[in-house]
Tab-separated table of C-alpha atoms and ligand atoms in Angstrom:
chain	number	residue	atom	x	y	z
A	1	UNK	CA	9.067	13.742	9.794
A	2	UNK	CA	10.230	10.065	9.443
A	3	UNK	CA	7.660	7.645	10.351
A	4	UNK	CA	8.357	5.596	13.637
A	5	UNK	CA	9.933	2.298	13.309
A	6	UNK	CA	7.601	-0.778	13.196
A	7	UNK	CA	8.602	-3.386	15.951
A	8	UNK	CA	6.789	-6.239	17.500
A	9	UNK	CA	8.119	-8.710	19.856
A	10	UNK	CA	5.692	-9.436	22.562
A	11	UNK	CA	6.502	-11.576	25.653
A	12	UNK	CA	4.817	-14.655	24.392
A	13	UNK	CA	6.900	-14.830	21.354
A	14	UNK	CA	10.119	-14.584	23.374
A	15	UNK	CA	8.884	-17.156	25.718
A	16	UNK	CA	7.951	-19.453	22.736
A	17	UNK	CA	11.324	-18.906	21.157
A	18	UNK	CA	13.086	-20.200	24.195
A	19	UNK	CA	10.578	-23.231	24.566
A	20	UNK	CA	11.064	-24.105	20.956
A	21	UNK	CA	14.874	-24.207	21.232
A	22	UNK	CA	14.173	-27.133	23.863
A	23	UNK	CA	11.527	-28.810	21.675
A	24	UNK	CA	13.306	-28.867	18.460
A	25	UNK	CA	15.580	-31.690	19.575
A	26	UNK	CA	12.394	-33.823	20.007
A	27	UNK	CA	11.041	-32.900	16.497
A	28	UNK	CA	11.732	-34.984	13.322
A	29	UNK	CA	10.239	-32.588	10.630
A	30	UNK	CA	9.855	-28.984	10.411
A	31	UNK	CA	6.896	-27.492	8.330
A	32	UNK	CA	8.030	-23.982	7.756
A	33	UNK	CA	4.910	-21.946	6.901
A	34	UNK	CA	4.948	-18.674	5.056
A	35	UNK	CA	2.374	-16.275	3.639
A	36	UNK	CA	2.105	-16.540	-0.259
A	37	UNK	CA	1.392	-12.781	-0.529
A	38	UNK	CA	4.696	-11.855	0.930
A	39	UNK	CA	6.590	-15.062	0.477
A	40	UNK	CA	10.125	-13.774	1.282
A	41	UNK	CA	9.200	-11.166	3.774
A	42	UNK	CA	7.397	-13.975	5.971
A	43	UNK	CA	10.356	-16.335	6.084
A	44	UNK	CA	12.216	-16.046	9.379
A	45	UNK	CA	15.883	-15.441	8.728
A	46	UNK	CA	17.163	-17.687	11.505
A	47	UNK	CA	15.025	-20.801	10.728
A	48	UNK	CA	17.772	-22.606	8.649
A	49	UNK	CA	20.128	-22.303	11.591
A	50	UNK	CA	17.559	-23.699	14.168
A	51	UNK	CA	16.515	-26.493	11.955
A	52	UNK	CA	20.083	-27.669	11.104
A	53	UNK	CA	19.956	-30.820	9.202
A	54	UNK	CA	16.453	-31.932	10.309
A	55	UNK	CA	13.905	-32.683	7.622
A	56	UNK	CA	12.287	-29.342	6.547
A	57	UNK	CA	9.335	-28.643	4.069
A	58	UNK	CA	8.401	-25.147	2.874
A	59	UNK	CA	4.659	-24.673	3.066
A	60	UNK	CA	3.288	-21.595	1.233
A	61	UNK	CA	0.001	-20.959	2.690
A	62	UNK	CA	-2.788	-18.515	1.569
A	63	UNK	CA	-2.257	-19.770	-1.971
A	64	UNK	CA	-6.008	-18.646	-2.705
A	65	UNK	CA	-4.932	-15.049	-1.963
A	66	UNK	CA	-2.325	-14.731	-4.916
A	67	UNK	CA	-2.993	-14.932	-8.617
A	68	UNK	CA	-1.976	-18.464	-10.007
A	69	UNK	CA	0.538	-16.784	-12.399
A	70	UNK	CA	2.319	-15.429	-9.366
A	71	UNK	CA	2.434	-19.051	-7.898
A	72	UNK	CA	3.851	-20.424	-10.924
A	73	UNK	CA	6.571	-17.792	-10.920
A	74	UNK	CA	7.433	-18.499	-7.165
A	75	UNK	CA	7.306	-22.201	-7.695
A	76	UNK	CA	9.813	-22.049	-10.432
A	77	UNK	CA	12.064	-19.611	-8.546
A	78	UNK	CA	11.915	-21.765	-5.360
A	79	UNK	CA	12.608	-24.919	-7.336
A	80	UNK	CA	15.893	-23.310	-8.668
A	81	UNK	CA	16.819	-22.493	-5.092
A	82	UNK	CA	16.423	-26.246	-4.411
A	83	UNK	CA	13.227	-26.067	-2.618
A	84	UNK	CA	10.010	-28.224	-3.263
A	85	UNK	CA	7.201	-25.997	-1.802
A	86	UNK	CA	3.845	-27.329	-0.921
A	87	UNK	CA	1.094	-24.698	-1.736
A	88	UNK	CA	-1.701	-24.697	0.737
A	89	UNK	CA	-5.083	-23.236	1.689
A	90	UNK	CA	-5.541	-23.481	5.439
A	91	UNK	CA	-9.003	-22.124	5.240
A	92	UNK	CA	-10.345	-24.522	2.772
A	93	UNK	CA	-8.007	-27.366	3.053
A	94	UNK	CA	-6.044	-27.164	-0.380
A	95	UNK	CA	-2.855	-28.900	-0.134
A	96	UNK	CA	-3.612	-30.736	3.053
A	97	UNK	CA	-3.136	-34.215	1.384
A	98	UNK	CA	0.389	-33.184	-0.010
A	99	UNK	CA	1.332	-31.880	3.477
A	100	UNK	CA	0.107	-35.210	5.122
A	101	UNK	CA	2.025	-37.067	2.567
A	102	UNK	CA	5.176	-35.204	3.420
A	103	UNK	CA	4.832	-36.069	7.035
A	104	UNK	CA	4.076	-39.760	6.444
A	105	UNK	CA	7.195	-39.987	4.203
A	106	UNK	CA	9.305	-38.480	6.810
A	107	UNK	CA	7.812	-40.945	9.409
A	108	UNK	CA	8.507	-43.883	7.156
A	109	UNK	CA	12.225	-42.825	6.949
A	110	UNK	CA	12.379	-42.253	10.655
A	111	UNK	CA	10.968	-45.683	11.539
A	112	UNK	CA	13.103	-47.451	8.910
A	113	UNK	CA	16.125	-45.997	10.938
A	114	UNK	CA	14.511	-46.939	14.202
A	115	UNK	CA	14.073	-50.404	13.076
A	116	UNK	CA	17.769	-50.884	12.099
A	117	UNK	CA	18.570	-49.885	15.633
A	118	UNK	CA	16.042	-52.166	17.111
A	119	UNK	CA	13.642	-49.574	18.246
A	120	UNK	CA	9.806	-49.746	18.074
A	121	UNK	CA	8.039	-47.529	15.498
A	122	UNK	CA	6.528	-44.254	16.805
A	123	UNK	CA	4.616	-41.378	15.386
A	124	UNK	CA	6.692	-38.717	13.342
A	125	UNK	CA	6.734	-35.337	15.225
A	126	UNK	CA	6.228	-32.493	13.040
A	127	UNK	CA	6.545	-28.776	14.037
A	128	UNK	CA	4.471	-26.074	12.334
A	129	UNK	CA	6.795	-22.978	12.424
A	130	UNK	CA	6.426	-19.624	10.927
A	131	UNK	CA	5.558	-15.976	11.559
A	132	UNK	CA	2.299	-15.054	13.136
A	133	UNK	CA	-0.998	-15.244	11.440
A	134	UNK	CA	0.288	-17.105	8.424
A	135	UNK	CA	-2.106	-19.863	9.153
A	136	UNK	CA	-0.182	-22.505	10.964
A	137	UNK	CA	-3.155	-23.477	13.304
A	138	UNK	CA	-5.601	-23.443	10.559
A	139	UNK	CA	-3.402	-25.998	8.614
A	140	UNK	CA	-3.242	-28.241	11.779
A	141	UNK	CA	-7.030	-28.146	12.066
A	142	UNK	CA	-7.275	-29.114	8.360
A	143	UNK	CA	-4.956	-31.878	8.725
A	144	UNK	CA	-6.755	-33.456	11.850
A	145	UNK	CA	-10.160	-32.640	10.355
A	146	UNK	CA	-11.405	-30.777	13.542
A	147	UNK	CA	-10.838	-27.617	15.419
A	148	UNK	CA	-8.076	-28.963	17.576
A	149	UNK	CA	-6.384	-25.606	18.127
A	150	UNK	CA	-7.455	-21.918	18.241
A	151	UNK	CA	-7.164	-19.980	14.788
A	152	UNK	CA	-8.416	-16.603	14.409
A	153	UNK	CA	-8.044	-13.699	12.013
A	154	UNK	CA	-5.160	-11.798	13.839
A	155	UNK	CA	-1.653	-12.058	14.942
A	156	UNK	CA	-0.645	-13.805	18.178
A	157	UNK	CA	-3.609	-16.183	18.692
A	158	UNK	CA	-1.519	-19.300	19.583
A	159	UNK	CA	0.208	-18.415	22.801
A	160	UNK	CA	2.086	-21.591	23.750
A	161	UNK	CA	3.262	-24.818	22.359
A	162	UNK	CA	0.664	-27.572	21.937
A	163	UNK	CA	0.941	-31.048	20.752
A	164	UNK	CA	-1.896	-32.590	18.535
A	165	UNK	CA	-2.127	-36.277	17.940
A	166	UNK	CA	-3.026	-37.212	14.417
A	167	UNK	CA	-4.162	-40.925	14.199
A	168	UNK	CA	-1.046	-42.677	15.533
A	169	UNK	CA	1.047	-41.804	12.539
A	170	UNK	CA	1.759	-38.025	12.890
A	171	UNK	CA	2.005	-35.818	16.094
A	172	UNK	CA	1.829	-32.164	15.165
A	173	UNK	CA	3.317	-29.374	17.361
A	174	UNK	CA	1.649	-25.956	17.026
A	175	UNK	CA	3.484	-23.108	18.061
A	176	UNK	CA	3.101	-19.188	18.428
A	177	UNK	CA	4.149	-17.257	15.342
A	178	UNK	CA	7.865	-16.368	15.711
A	179	UNK	CA	9.429	-13.149	14.644
A	180	UNK	CA	12.873	-11.766	14.818
A	181	UNK	CA	13.339	-9.634	17.911
A	182	UNK	CA	14.040	-6.584	15.757
A	183	UNK	CA	12.659	-5.923	12.327
A	184	UNK	CA	15.649	-4.420	10.727
A	185	UNK	CA	14.288	-4.042	7.360
A	186	UNK	CA	11.236	-1.481	7.563
A	187	UNK	CA	10.014	-2.371	4.143
A	188	UNK	CA	9.579	-6.052	5.455
A	189	UNK	CA	7.959	-4.641	8.443
A	190	UNK	CA	5.366	-2.634	6.392
A	191	UNK	CA	4.626	-5.710	4.289
A	192	UNK	CA	3.944	-7.656	7.620
A	193	UNK	CA	1.733	-4.847	8.922
A	194	UNK	CA	-0.212	-4.834	5.617
A	195	UNK	CA	-0.848	-8.491	5.701
A	196	UNK	CA	-1.690	-8.526	9.435
A	197	UNK	CA	1.163	-10.905	10.162
A	198	UNK	CA	2.140	-8.598	13.212
A	199	UNK	CA	0.097	-7.219	16.073
A	200	UNK	CA	-2.050	-4.133	15.147
A	201	UNK	CA	-0.770	-2.280	18.263
A	202	UNK	CA	2.760	-2.019	16.644
A	203	UNK	CA	1.788	0.608	13.952
A	204	UNK	CA	-0.560	3.437	12.965
A	205	UNK	CA	-3.005	2.285	10.298
A	206	UNK	CA	-3.004	5.505	8.317
A	207	UNK	CA	0.741	5.362	7.121
A	208	UNK	CA	0.497	1.447	6.556
A	209	UNK	CA	-2.729	1.883	4.476
A	210	UNK	CA	-0.836	4.780	2.409
A	211	UNK	CA	2.036	2.379	1.866
A	212	UNK	CA	-0.513	-0.279	0.591
A	213	UNK	CA	-2.165	2.126	-1.725
A	214	UNK	CA	1.081	3.329	-3.259
A	215	UNK	CA	1.947	-0.247	-3.914
A	216	UNK	CA	-1.563	-1.167	-5.198
A	217	UNK	CA	-1.388	1.792	-7.682
A	218	UNK	CA	1.676	0.192	-9.462
A	219	UNK	CA	0.942	-3.384	-9.488
A	220	UNK	CA	0.808	-5.161	-12.752
A	221	UNK	CA	1.084	-9.029	-13.711
A	222	UNK	CA	2.067	-11.377	-12.097
A	223	UNK	CA	1.311	-9.529	-8.846
A	224	UNK	CA	-2.324	-9.157	-9.911
A	225	UNK	CA	-4.391	-10.565	-12.692
A	226	UNK	CA	-5.222	-7.045	-13.910
A	227	UNK	CA	-4.280	-3.483	-12.678
A	228	UNK	CA	-6.257	-2.350	-9.717
A	229	UNK	CA	-7.010	1.350	-10.729
A	230	UNK	CA	-10.427	0.591	-12.097
A	231	UNK	CA	-11.342	-1.749	-9.028
A	232	UNK	CA	-10.284	0.915	-6.499
A	233	UNK	CA	-12.170	3.620	-8.244
A	234	UNK	CA	-15.240	1.363	-8.646
A	235	UNK	CA	-15.344	-0.048	-5.179
A	236	UNK	CA	-14.774	3.210	-3.420
A	237	UNK	CA	-16.541	5.379	-5.769
A	238	UNK	CA	-13.631	7.939	-6.150
A	239	UNK	CA	-11.327	9.056	-8.984
A	240	UNK	CA	-8.226	10.372	-6.957
A	241	UNK	CA	-5.017	8.888	-7.888
A	242	UNK	CA	-4.138	6.323	-5.184
A	243	UNK	CA	-0.420	7.345	-6.019
A	244	UNK	CA	-1.256	10.412	-3.848
A	245	UNK	CA	-2.483	8.298	-1.078
A	246	UNK	CA	-3.139	10.961	1.576
A	247	UNK	CA	-5.594	12.577	-0.892
A	248	UNK	CA	-6.965	9.423	-1.638
A	249	UNK	CA	-7.705	8.432	1.862
A	250	UNK	CA	-9.324	11.932	2.436
A	251	UNK	CA	-11.642	11.463	-0.376
A	252	UNK	CA	-12.591	7.934	0.509
A	253	UNK	CA	-13.098	8.811	4.150
A	254	UNK	CA	-15.283	11.706	2.956
A	255	UNK	CA	-17.602	9.131	1.218
A	256	UNK	CA	-17.489	6.013	3.530
A	257	UNK	CA	-16.388	6.982	7.153
A	258	UNK	CA	-17.788	10.325	7.763
A	259	UNK	CA	-14.393	11.954	6.935
A	260	UNK	CA	-12.339	9.812	9.454
A	261	UNK	CA	-9.252	8.962	7.649
A	262	UNK	CA	-8.078	6.770	10.429
A	263	UNK	CA	-11.236	4.484	10.002
A	264	UNK	CA	-10.922	4.569	6.357
A	265	UNK	CA	-7.287	3.284	6.472
A	266	UNK	CA	-8.566	0.576	8.620
A	267	UNK	CA	-11.371	-0.211	6.274
A	268	UNK	CA	-8.945	-0.426	3.264
A	269	UNK	CA	-6.538	-2.678	5.110
A	270	UNK	CA	-9.339	-4.981	6.107
A	271	UNK	CA	-10.692	-5.101	2.703
A	272	UNK	CA	-7.199	-6.088	1.290
A	273	UNK	CA	-6.772	-8.770	4.187
A	274	UNK	CA	-10.253	-10.283	3.553
A	275	UNK	CA	-9.397	-10.591	-0.139
A	276	UNK	CA	-12.082	-7.985	-1.276
A	277	UNK	CA	-9.547	-6.381	-3.643
A	278	UNK	CA	-8.879	-9.639	-5.246
A	279	UNK	CA	-5.846	-11.986	-5.478
A	280	UNK	CA	-2.703	-9.917	-4.951
A	281	UNK	CA	0.895	-11.107	-4.592
A	282	UNK	CA	2.814	-8.049	-2.886
A	283	UNK	CA	6.024	-9.798	-3.559
A	284	UNK	CA	7.053	-11.736	-6.732
A	285	UNK	CA	10.472	-13.236	-7.599
A	286	UNK	CA	13.032	-10.890	-9.084
A	287	UNK	CA	16.185	-12.085	-10.750
A	288	UNK	CA	18.024	-11.640	-7.338
A	289	UNK	CA	16.638	-13.787	-4.449
A	290	UNK	CA	15.506	-10.582	-2.697
A	291	UNK	CA	11.834	-10.573	-4.193
B	301	GTP	N1	-7.678	-17.123	2.785
B	301	GTP	C1	-7.122	-17.822	3.461
B	301	GTP	N2	-7.222	-17.684	4.999
B	301	GTP	C2	-6.471	-18.517	5.737
B	301	GTP	C3	-5.690	-19.371	5.148
B	301	GTP	N3	-5.007	-20.127	6.128
B	301	GTP	C4	-5.481	-19.533	7.261
B	301	GTP	N4	-6.293	-18.678	7.095
B	301	GTP	C5	-7.207	-17.658	8.015
B	301	GTP	O1	-6.001	-16.888	8.599
B	301	GTP	C6	-6.381	-16.491	9.937
B	301	GTP	C7	-5.018	-16.920	10.797
B	301	GTP	O2	-4.924	-18.275	10.775
B	301	GTP	P1	-4.203	-18.929	12.084
B	301	GTP	O3	-4.340	-20.413	11.824
B	301	GTP	O4	-4.650	-18.529	13.313
B	301	GTP	O5	-2.715	-18.363	11.958
B	301	GTP	P2	-1.417	-18.867	12.807
B	301	GTP	O6	-0.148	-18.840	11.958
B	301	GTP	O7	-1.700	-20.062	13.767
B	301	GTP	O8	-1.398	-17.452	13.799
B	301	GTP	P3	-0.719	-17.257	15.237
B	301	GTP	O9	-1.151	-18.371	16.121
B	301	GTP	O10	-1.099	-16.065	15.655
B	301	GTP	O11	0.740	-17.304	15.041
B	301	GTP	C8	-7.493	-17.405	10.146
B	301	GTP	O12	-8.774	-16.589	10.204
B	301	GTP	C9	-7.548	-18.431	9.070
B	301	GTP	O13	-8.945	-18.985	8.791
B	301	GTP	C10	-5.535	-19.590	3.675
B	301	GTP	O14	-4.907	-20.438	3.213
B	301	GTP	N5	-6.243	-18.761	3.021
B	302	MG	MG1	-1.668	-20.245	15.604
């Protein structure tokens, strides 16, 4: 039987999308935040159209969660596409200086234009835009140096738009994570589920954990620093081939969750999301721009 389609478009996202369309006119700079583990899958297909010719900076967050070699590959690839990404770690603050610098530069250009028109300088208005749970609010908290907005380990924490002032030079707009109303590409939907970038109510954990296992079994550099076969066997104490994921889950459940494969599936996904399986890039650049 075919797996049910994974879809997630809760009411707060639909409302936020409408509000954003109104706010975009007031914004000078868009900081487009994506997830380094699934760099292409976590970029909104409509963002370019929304942003138009406003200044935009690509922020690749969760840089600590992918191997440095994957980062280098992506960086070269993105530069070839004409992008100058800023790599950040919203949890520990890496990349915040570069992010602030980008905002300050946009502010300087804005105020030079305003001055030419006889207007008083004002703070640059920067919008954090991206999929849910990619770390937008964490980055804002890092930039302002305090817990100004809620940031938690699940999708859909920010429910409405919120301005945060940053020392007179920069005003930051935190927004709920935005997704397309329909996830057409189910491979992308699976990656979003694996990385916890969509609400957990949208899918069953078991097929998603099985999809993760199958991917993990095949990964080599630059996705991972070294193949994961030994790590999986050592961490969970089983020798079943993860390429036969339902058998792997059964064996692991036997040892760890009293035979409950649903709980084992959750556990494996949590371990991946918390970084317990090491730095893993689920997408890396291919020759074509499809990752
Ligand atoms: N390891 C790691 N964790 C991060 C990073 N950035 C954010 N996080 C964590 O990811 C979780 C989600 O962060 P949020 O800031 O709430 O994400 P968000 O994009 O605002 O999510 P929504 O408001 O739901 O759209 C939090 O637990 C953060 O601590 C990062 O660069 N690395
Ligand atoms: Mg948020």
